[in-house]
Amino acid sequence: MSAVIQEKLKSTDINPFIGSHVHLSKDDLLGGEHASDLRQLLEERGVLVFPEIHFSDEEQVLFTKTLGELAPERAGELLYKVTLDTKANAQADYLKGSMYWHLDGTMNEVPILASILSAKVLSPTGGNTEFCNTYAAWEQLPDEDKQMLEELRVEHSAWNSLFYYDPEPSLAKAREMMAIGERVLPLVWKHRSGRKSLVIGCTAHHVEGMGSRESAELLIRLREWATQPQFSYSHKWSVGDTVIWDNTGTMHRATPYDPASGRMMLRTKLQGEEPFA
Ligand code: OGA
Ligand code: MN
């Protein structure tokens, strides 16, 4: 990252391969004049943390729109409640999958570019959000692995992630998730920028053309590789923090927390700008 951009954004690195704190004021962020530098820093660092910036709902929407096109969760719903409390979010059960390493939107042709998450209510225990840099994880692989992996394709599905949090689902539940379908994605995403990142996580069911054991071993090995400490960052939230992650070059997960804790995060999303390729 250029020292000039770091200075303009008052940013400091968190870990060598992932994460930067950005210390700009709320007015500086909402003004939009730093948007293209922030986008560049996001691509390079994977995760940007704005400590205790305390955006209101309107400010979070405004800030999101300075960075790109806001992708509503559903028509008219700009902010989405990320909580396991089914009283606050009727689809809270689906969010149980967020406790396992994943990308957002592997079921979409064009996955979202980035998510912007703000902490409103914390859980007294657990509830960190953890990230790993899948660009860096790819780049640091030995060349022989890169050659072997480069052209592989992996079937992903939401129903595969169901088994992580509900190992013996009812047939009705399984069918509900199966209705979302499956998608075959490249294991290695070749971005327009020329960079490459790994596409894995809890929606990955199997590697095409491989036996079940060989496929499982490979997916587990790559998860272990990508989530090593040097590629990872665990964010311990304070109320008012906002964090953005580059959903095209990172994976993330929540660490376990009590669904009754009241933990409440508000999320906005940026429309994806390139399909998996
Ligand atoms: C998400 C997500 C993790 C968390 O919002 O997509 O996975 O810590 N959230 O709540
Ligand atoms: Mn997620």
Tab-separated table of C-alpha atoms and ligand atoms in Angstrom:
chain	number	residue	atom	x	y	z
A	1	MET	CA	0.000	0.000	0.000
A	2	SER	CA	1.372	3.392	-0.874
A	3	ALA	CA	2.474	5.419	2.103
A	4	VAL	CA	0.657	8.419	0.602
A	5	ILE	CA	-2.731	6.684	0.718
A	6	GLN	CA	-2.057	5.368	4.208
A	7	GLU	CA	-1.282	8.867	5.386
A	8	LYS	CA	-4.327	10.400	3.670
A	9	LEU	CA	-6.586	7.775	5.266
A	10	LYS	CA	-4.782	7.876	8.616
A	11	SER	CA	-4.654	4.093	8.374
A	12	THR	CA	-2.531	1.587	10.247
A	13	ASP	CA	-2.067	-2.104	9.407
A	14	ILE	CA	-3.470	-4.674	11.834
A	15	ASN	CA	-1.788	-7.916	10.699
A	16	PRO	CA	0.829	-8.289	7.945
A	17	PHE	CA	-1.598	-9.821	5.424
A	18	ILE	CA	-4.968	-8.446	6.534
A	19	GLY	CA	-6.774	-5.562	8.156
A	20	SER	CA	-6.319	-1.812	8.568
A	21	HIS	CA	-7.666	0.625	11.094
A	22	VAL	CA	-8.901	3.842	9.493
A	23	HIS	CA	-8.906	6.879	11.760
A	24	LEU	CA	-10.706	9.429	9.569
A	25	SER	CA	-13.527	11.420	11.153
A	26	LYS	CA	-17.163	10.681	10.411
A	27	ASP	CA	-17.440	13.902	8.393
A	28	ASP	CA	-14.419	12.929	6.308
A	29	LEU	CA	-15.965	9.523	5.600
A	30	LEU	CA	-19.427	10.841	4.748
A	31	GLY	CA	-18.041	13.560	2.480
A	32	GLY	CA	-16.984	10.881	-0.013
A	33	GLU	CA	-13.698	12.502	-1.032
A	34	HIS	CA	-11.703	9.503	0.223
A	35	ALA	CA	-13.916	6.900	-1.434
A	36	SER	CA	-11.545	5.755	-4.168
A	37	ASP	CA	-8.596	5.552	-1.746
A	38	LEU	CA	-10.774	3.551	0.655
A	39	ARG	CA	-11.756	1.185	-2.158
A	40	GLN	CA	-8.087	0.650	-2.991
A	41	LEU	CA	-7.143	0.104	0.641
A	42	LEU	CA	-10.053	-2.350	0.999
A	43	GLU	CA	-8.860	-4.413	-1.965
A	44	GLU	CA	-5.333	-4.519	-0.627
A	45	ARG	CA	-6.055	-5.102	3.041
A	46	GLY	CA	-9.304	-7.133	2.866
A	47	VAL	CA	-10.817	-5.585	5.996
A	48	LEU	CA	-11.130	-1.951	7.128
A	49	VAL	CA	-12.059	-1.121	10.713
A	50	PHE	CA	-13.566	2.244	11.697
A	51	PRO	CA	-13.324	2.102	15.488
A	52	GLU	CA	-16.312	3.520	17.389
A	53	ILE	CA	-17.404	5.689	14.468
A	54	HIS	CA	-21.042	5.455	15.682
A	55	PHE	CA	-22.848	5.794	12.353
A	56	SER	CA	-26.603	6.308	12.589
A	57	ASP	CA	-28.665	4.139	10.198
A	58	GLU	CA	-28.866	7.012	7.712
A	59	GLU	CA	-25.141	7.684	7.958
A	60	GLN	CA	-24.304	4.024	7.314
A	61	VAL	CA	-26.459	4.097	4.177
A	62	LEU	CA	-24.858	7.353	3.072
A	63	PHE	CA	-21.340	6.060	3.703
A	64	THR	CA	-22.090	2.838	1.797
A	65	LYS	CA	-23.291	4.867	-1.178
A	66	THR	CA	-20.043	6.852	-1.286
A	67	LEU	CA	-18.196	3.585	-2.006
A	68	GLY	CA	-20.365	2.082	-4.746
A	69	GLU	CA	-23.884	0.915	-5.428
A	70	LEU	CA	-25.800	-0.112	-2.316
A	71	ALA	CA	-27.305	-3.608	-2.740
A	72	PRO	CA	-30.553	-3.804	-0.740
A	73	GLU	CA	-31.172	-7.094	1.104
A	74	ARG	CA	-34.687	-7.097	-0.327
A	75	ALA	CA	-36.583	-4.454	-2.267
A	76	GLY	CA	-36.696	-1.336	-0.122
A	77	GLU	CA	-34.633	-2.851	2.733
A	78	LEU	CA	-31.378	-0.920	2.821
A	79	LEU	CA	-30.154	-2.092	6.233
A	80	TYR	CA	-30.320	-5.705	7.351
A	81	LYS	CA	-30.422	-6.888	10.978
A	82	VAL	CA	-27.741	-9.511	11.576
A	83	THR	CA	-28.902	-11.268	14.740
A	84	LEU	CA	-29.756	-14.789	15.884
A	85	ASP	CA	-32.855	-13.440	17.649
A	86	THR	CA	-35.819	-14.795	15.656
A	87	LYS	CA	-38.060	-12.088	17.139
A	88	ALA	CA	-35.919	-9.389	15.501
A	89	ASN	CA	-35.231	-11.245	12.238
A	90	ALA	CA	-37.560	-13.973	10.975
A	91	GLN	CA	-34.691	-15.602	9.017
A	92	ALA	CA	-32.331	-15.599	11.985
A	93	ASP	CA	-31.916	-19.388	11.723
A	94	TYR	CA	-30.318	-19.017	8.310
A	95	LEU	CA	-27.651	-16.816	9.942
A	96	LYS	CA	-26.422	-19.776	12.002
A	97	GLY	CA	-24.360	-20.588	8.912
A	98	SER	CA	-22.441	-17.350	9.538
A	99	MET	CA	-20.531	-19.087	12.360
A	100	TYR	CA	-18.573	-21.081	9.795
A	101	TRP	CA	-16.027	-19.722	7.322
A	102	HIS	CA	-17.825	-18.403	4.242
A	103	LEU	CA	-18.168	-15.787	1.531
A	104	ASP	CA	-21.446	-13.958	1.181
A	105	GLY	CA	-23.403	-14.679	-1.977
A	106	THR	CA	-21.816	-17.817	-3.430
A	107	MET	CA	-25.290	-18.605	-4.754
A	108	ASN	CA	-25.345	-15.444	-6.860
A	109	GLU	CA	-23.927	-14.959	-10.344
A	110	VAL	CA	-22.234	-11.793	-9.131
A	111	PRO	CA	-21.450	-11.982	-5.418
A	112	ILE	CA	-21.555	-8.786	-3.418
A	113	LEU	CA	-18.426	-6.671	-3.506
A	114	ALA	CA	-18.352	-5.849	0.180
A	115	SER	CA	-20.326	-5.892	3.409
A	116	ILE	CA	-20.413	-3.064	5.912
A	117	LEU	CA	-21.299	-4.157	9.432
A	118	SER	CA	-21.899	-1.954	12.471
A	119	ALA	CA	-22.186	-3.137	16.062
A	120	LYS	CA	-25.284	-1.966	17.925
A	121	VAL	CA	-25.619	-4.497	20.782
A	122	LEU	CA	-22.856	-6.921	21.792
A	123	SER	CA	-22.970	-10.388	23.240
A	124	PRO	CA	-21.215	-10.549	26.625
A	125	THR	CA	-19.301	-13.596	25.392
A	126	GLY	CA	-18.120	-14.646	21.929
A	127	GLY	CA	-19.453	-12.823	18.898
A	128	ASN	CA	-16.172	-11.684	17.371
A	129	THR	CA	-16.107	-11.544	13.606
A	130	GLU	CA	-13.108	-13.303	12.093
A	131	PHE	CA	-11.672	-12.723	8.651
A	132	CYS	CA	-9.017	-14.331	6.475
A	133	ASN	CA	-7.414	-13.007	3.321
A	134	THR	CA	-8.017	-15.435	0.434
A	135	TYR	CA	-5.829	-13.412	-1.957
A	136	ALA	CA	-2.847	-13.718	0.377
A	137	ALA	CA	-3.645	-17.375	1.074
A	138	TRP	CA	-3.538	-18.086	-2.673
A	139	GLU	CA	-0.436	-16.008	-3.287
A	140	GLN	CA	1.536	-17.759	-0.540
A	141	LEU	CA	0.749	-21.316	-1.713
A	142	PRO	CA	3.678	-23.314	-3.122
A	143	ASP	CA	3.861	-23.271	-6.936
A	144	GLU	CA	3.115	-26.989	-7.250
A	145	ASP	CA	-0.157	-26.497	-5.361
A	146	LYS	CA	-1.040	-23.530	-7.545
A	147	GLN	CA	-0.574	-25.616	-10.693
A	148	MET	CA	-2.655	-28.471	-9.321
A	149	LEU	CA	-5.478	-26.206	-8.095
A	150	GLU	CA	-5.734	-23.521	-10.723
A	151	GLU	CA	-8.377	-25.086	-12.973
A	152	LEU	CA	-10.441	-27.011	-10.393
A	153	ARG	CA	-14.145	-26.346	-9.966
A	154	VAL	CA	-16.248	-26.743	-6.833
A	155	GLU	CA	-19.970	-27.223	-6.349
A	156	HIS	CA	-21.405	-24.842	-3.741
A	157	SER	CA	-24.825	-24.836	-2.122
A	158	ALA	CA	-26.666	-23.245	0.776
A	159	TRP	CA	-27.924	-26.712	1.706
A	160	ASN	CA	-24.352	-27.879	2.267
A	161	SER	CA	-23.910	-25.200	4.934
A	162	LEU	CA	-27.156	-26.346	6.595
A	163	PHE	CA	-25.389	-29.500	7.830
A	164	TYR	CA	-22.847	-27.413	9.743
A	165	TYR	CA	-25.475	-26.119	12.171
A	166	ASP	CA	-28.261	-28.673	11.733
A	167	PRO	CA	-26.593	-32.061	11.131
A	168	GLU	CA	-29.883	-34.015	11.047
A	169	PRO	CA	-32.337	-31.651	9.349
A	170	SER	CA	-35.891	-32.644	8.557
A	171	LEU	CA	-36.506	-33.456	4.919
A	172	ALA	CA	-38.732	-30.385	4.739
A	173	LYS	CA	-35.871	-28.158	5.978
A	174	ALA	CA	-33.366	-29.787	3.628
A	175	ARG	CA	-35.713	-29.298	0.682
A	176	GLU	CA	-36.268	-25.668	1.618
A	177	MET	CA	-32.509	-25.076	1.411
A	178	MET	CA	-32.148	-27.255	-1.691
A	179	ALA	CA	-34.666	-25.024	-3.431
A	180	ILE	CA	-31.926	-22.364	-3.465
A	181	GLY	CA	-29.983	-24.661	-5.808
A	182	GLU	CA	-26.314	-25.352	-6.435
A	183	ARG	CA	-23.612	-23.480	-8.299
A	184	VAL	CA	-20.314	-24.699	-9.712
A	185	LEU	CA	-17.624	-22.083	-9.075
A	186	PRO	CA	-13.923	-21.930	-9.871
A	187	LEU	CA	-11.769	-22.882	-6.879
A	188	VAL	CA	-9.443	-20.059	-7.873
A	189	TRP	CA	-11.117	-16.779	-8.802
A	190	LYS	CA	-9.169	-15.020	-11.551
A	191	HIS	CA	-10.066	-11.389	-11.002
A	192	ARG	CA	-10.047	-8.729	-13.703
A	193	SER	CA	-7.238	-7.037	-11.807
A	194	GLY	CA	-5.054	-10.079	-12.515
A	195	ARG	CA	-5.029	-11.135	-8.851
A	196	LYS	CA	-6.361	-14.525	-7.756
A	197	SER	CA	-8.194	-15.634	-4.622
A	198	LEU	CA	-9.498	-18.915	-3.224
A	199	VAL	CA	-13.252	-19.586	-3.236
A	200	ILE	CA	-13.979	-22.065	-0.428
A	201	GLY	CA	-16.011	-22.030	2.805
A	202	CYS	CA	-18.995	-23.844	4.252
A	203	THR	CA	-21.035	-23.706	1.041
A	204	ALA	CA	-18.356	-25.780	-0.778
A	205	HIS	CA	-19.744	-29.297	-1.226
A	206	HIS	CA	-17.223	-31.087	-3.430
A	207	VAL	CA	-14.510	-30.623	-6.011
A	208	GLU	CA	-15.740	-31.734	-9.404
A	209	GLY	CA	-14.218	-34.940	-10.715
A	210	MET	CA	-12.650	-35.970	-7.387
A	211	GLY	CA	-13.516	-38.851	-5.107
A	212	SER	CA	-15.370	-37.843	-1.954
A	213	ARG	CA	-12.454	-38.355	0.424
A	214	GLU	CA	-9.880	-36.639	-1.784
A	215	SER	CA	-12.271	-33.722	-2.298
A	216	ALA	CA	-13.020	-33.362	1.428
A	217	GLU	CA	-9.314	-33.514	2.271
A	218	LEU	CA	-8.507	-30.797	-0.233
A	219	LEU	CA	-11.282	-28.461	0.925
A	220	ILE	CA	-10.284	-28.945	4.570
A	221	ARG	CA	-6.589	-28.461	3.786
A	222	LEU	CA	-7.298	-25.209	1.959
A	223	ARG	CA	-9.509	-23.925	4.778
A	224	GLU	CA	-6.762	-24.704	7.274
A	225	TRP	CA	-4.226	-22.985	5.052
A	226	ALA	CA	-6.294	-19.867	4.411
A	227	THR	CA	-7.281	-19.362	8.049
A	228	GLN	CA	-3.758	-19.540	9.505
A	229	PRO	CA	-2.938	-16.688	11.901
A	230	GLN	CA	-0.845	-14.752	9.398
A	231	PHE	CA	-3.780	-14.481	6.973
A	232	SER	CA	-6.434	-13.843	9.654
A	233	TYR	CA	-7.851	-11.188	11.911
A	234	SER	CA	-10.405	-11.604	14.703
A	235	HIS	CA	-12.347	-8.409	15.362
A	236	LYS	CA	-13.482	-7.953	18.952
A	237	TRP	CA	-16.306	-5.475	18.652
A	238	SER	CA	-16.997	-2.313	20.598
A	239	VAL	CA	-20.426	-0.733	20.237
A	240	GLY	CA	-20.291	1.790	17.389
A	241	ASP	CA	-17.524	0.041	15.411
A	242	THR	CA	-18.044	-0.298	11.675
A	243	VAL	CA	-16.108	-2.887	9.694
A	244	ILE	CA	-16.012	-3.367	5.908
A	245	TRP	CA	-14.749	-6.508	4.268
A	246	ASP	CA	-13.894	-7.171	0.645
A	247	ASN	CA	-16.177	-10.138	0.048
A	248	THR	CA	-14.295	-11.045	-3.134
A	249	GLY	CA	-10.943	-11.591	-1.418
A	250	THR	CA	-11.745	-12.699	2.121
A	251	MET	CA	-13.779	-15.244	4.076
A	252	HIS	CA	-15.404	-14.483	7.400
A	253	ARG	CA	-17.318	-16.045	10.279
A	254	ALA	CA	-18.807	-15.064	13.622
A	255	THR	CA	-17.403	-16.786	16.704
A	256	PRO	CA	-20.141	-18.582	18.671
A	257	TYR	CA	-22.429	-16.505	20.861
A	258	ASP	CA	-25.664	-17.007	22.733
A	259	PRO	CA	-28.658	-16.415	20.391
A	260	ALA	CA	-30.476	-14.934	23.410
A	261	SER	CA	-27.675	-12.408	24.049
A	262	GLY	CA	-29.375	-9.686	22.023
A	263	ARG	CA	-26.284	-9.255	19.794
A	264	MET	CA	-27.399	-6.936	17.015
A	265	MET	CA	-25.392	-5.818	14.014
A	266	LEU	CA	-26.620	-3.743	11.092
A	267	ARG	CA	-25.393	-4.592	7.626
A	268	THR	CA	-25.342	-2.777	4.307
A	269	LYS	CA	-23.894	-4.312	1.172
A	270	LEU	CA	-22.170	-3.077	-1.954
A	271	GLN	CA	-23.357	-4.483	-5.272
A	272	GLY	CA	-20.859	-6.889	-6.816
A	273	GLU	CA	-18.937	-5.643	-9.823
A	274	GLU	CA	-17.507	-8.879	-11.243
A	275	PRO	CA	-18.798	-12.452	-11.559
A	276	PHE	CA	-16.848	-15.477	-10.303
A	277	ALA	CA	-14.463	-16.355	-13.118
B	1	OGA	C1	-22.639	-11.448	7.689
B	1	OGA	C2	-21.904	-12.271	8.665
B	1	OGA	C3	-20.859	-12.281	10.843
B	1	OGA	C4	-21.127	-11.715	12.196
B	1	OGA	O1	-23.219	-10.431	8.098
B	1	OGA	O2	-22.619	-11.783	6.492
B	1	OGA	O3	-21.446	-13.336	8.324
B	1	OGA	O4	-20.178	-11.620	12.977
B	1	OGA	N1	-21.770	-11.767	9.901
B	1	OGA	O5	-22.270	-11.403	12.503
B	2	MN	MN	-21.581	-13.538	6.066
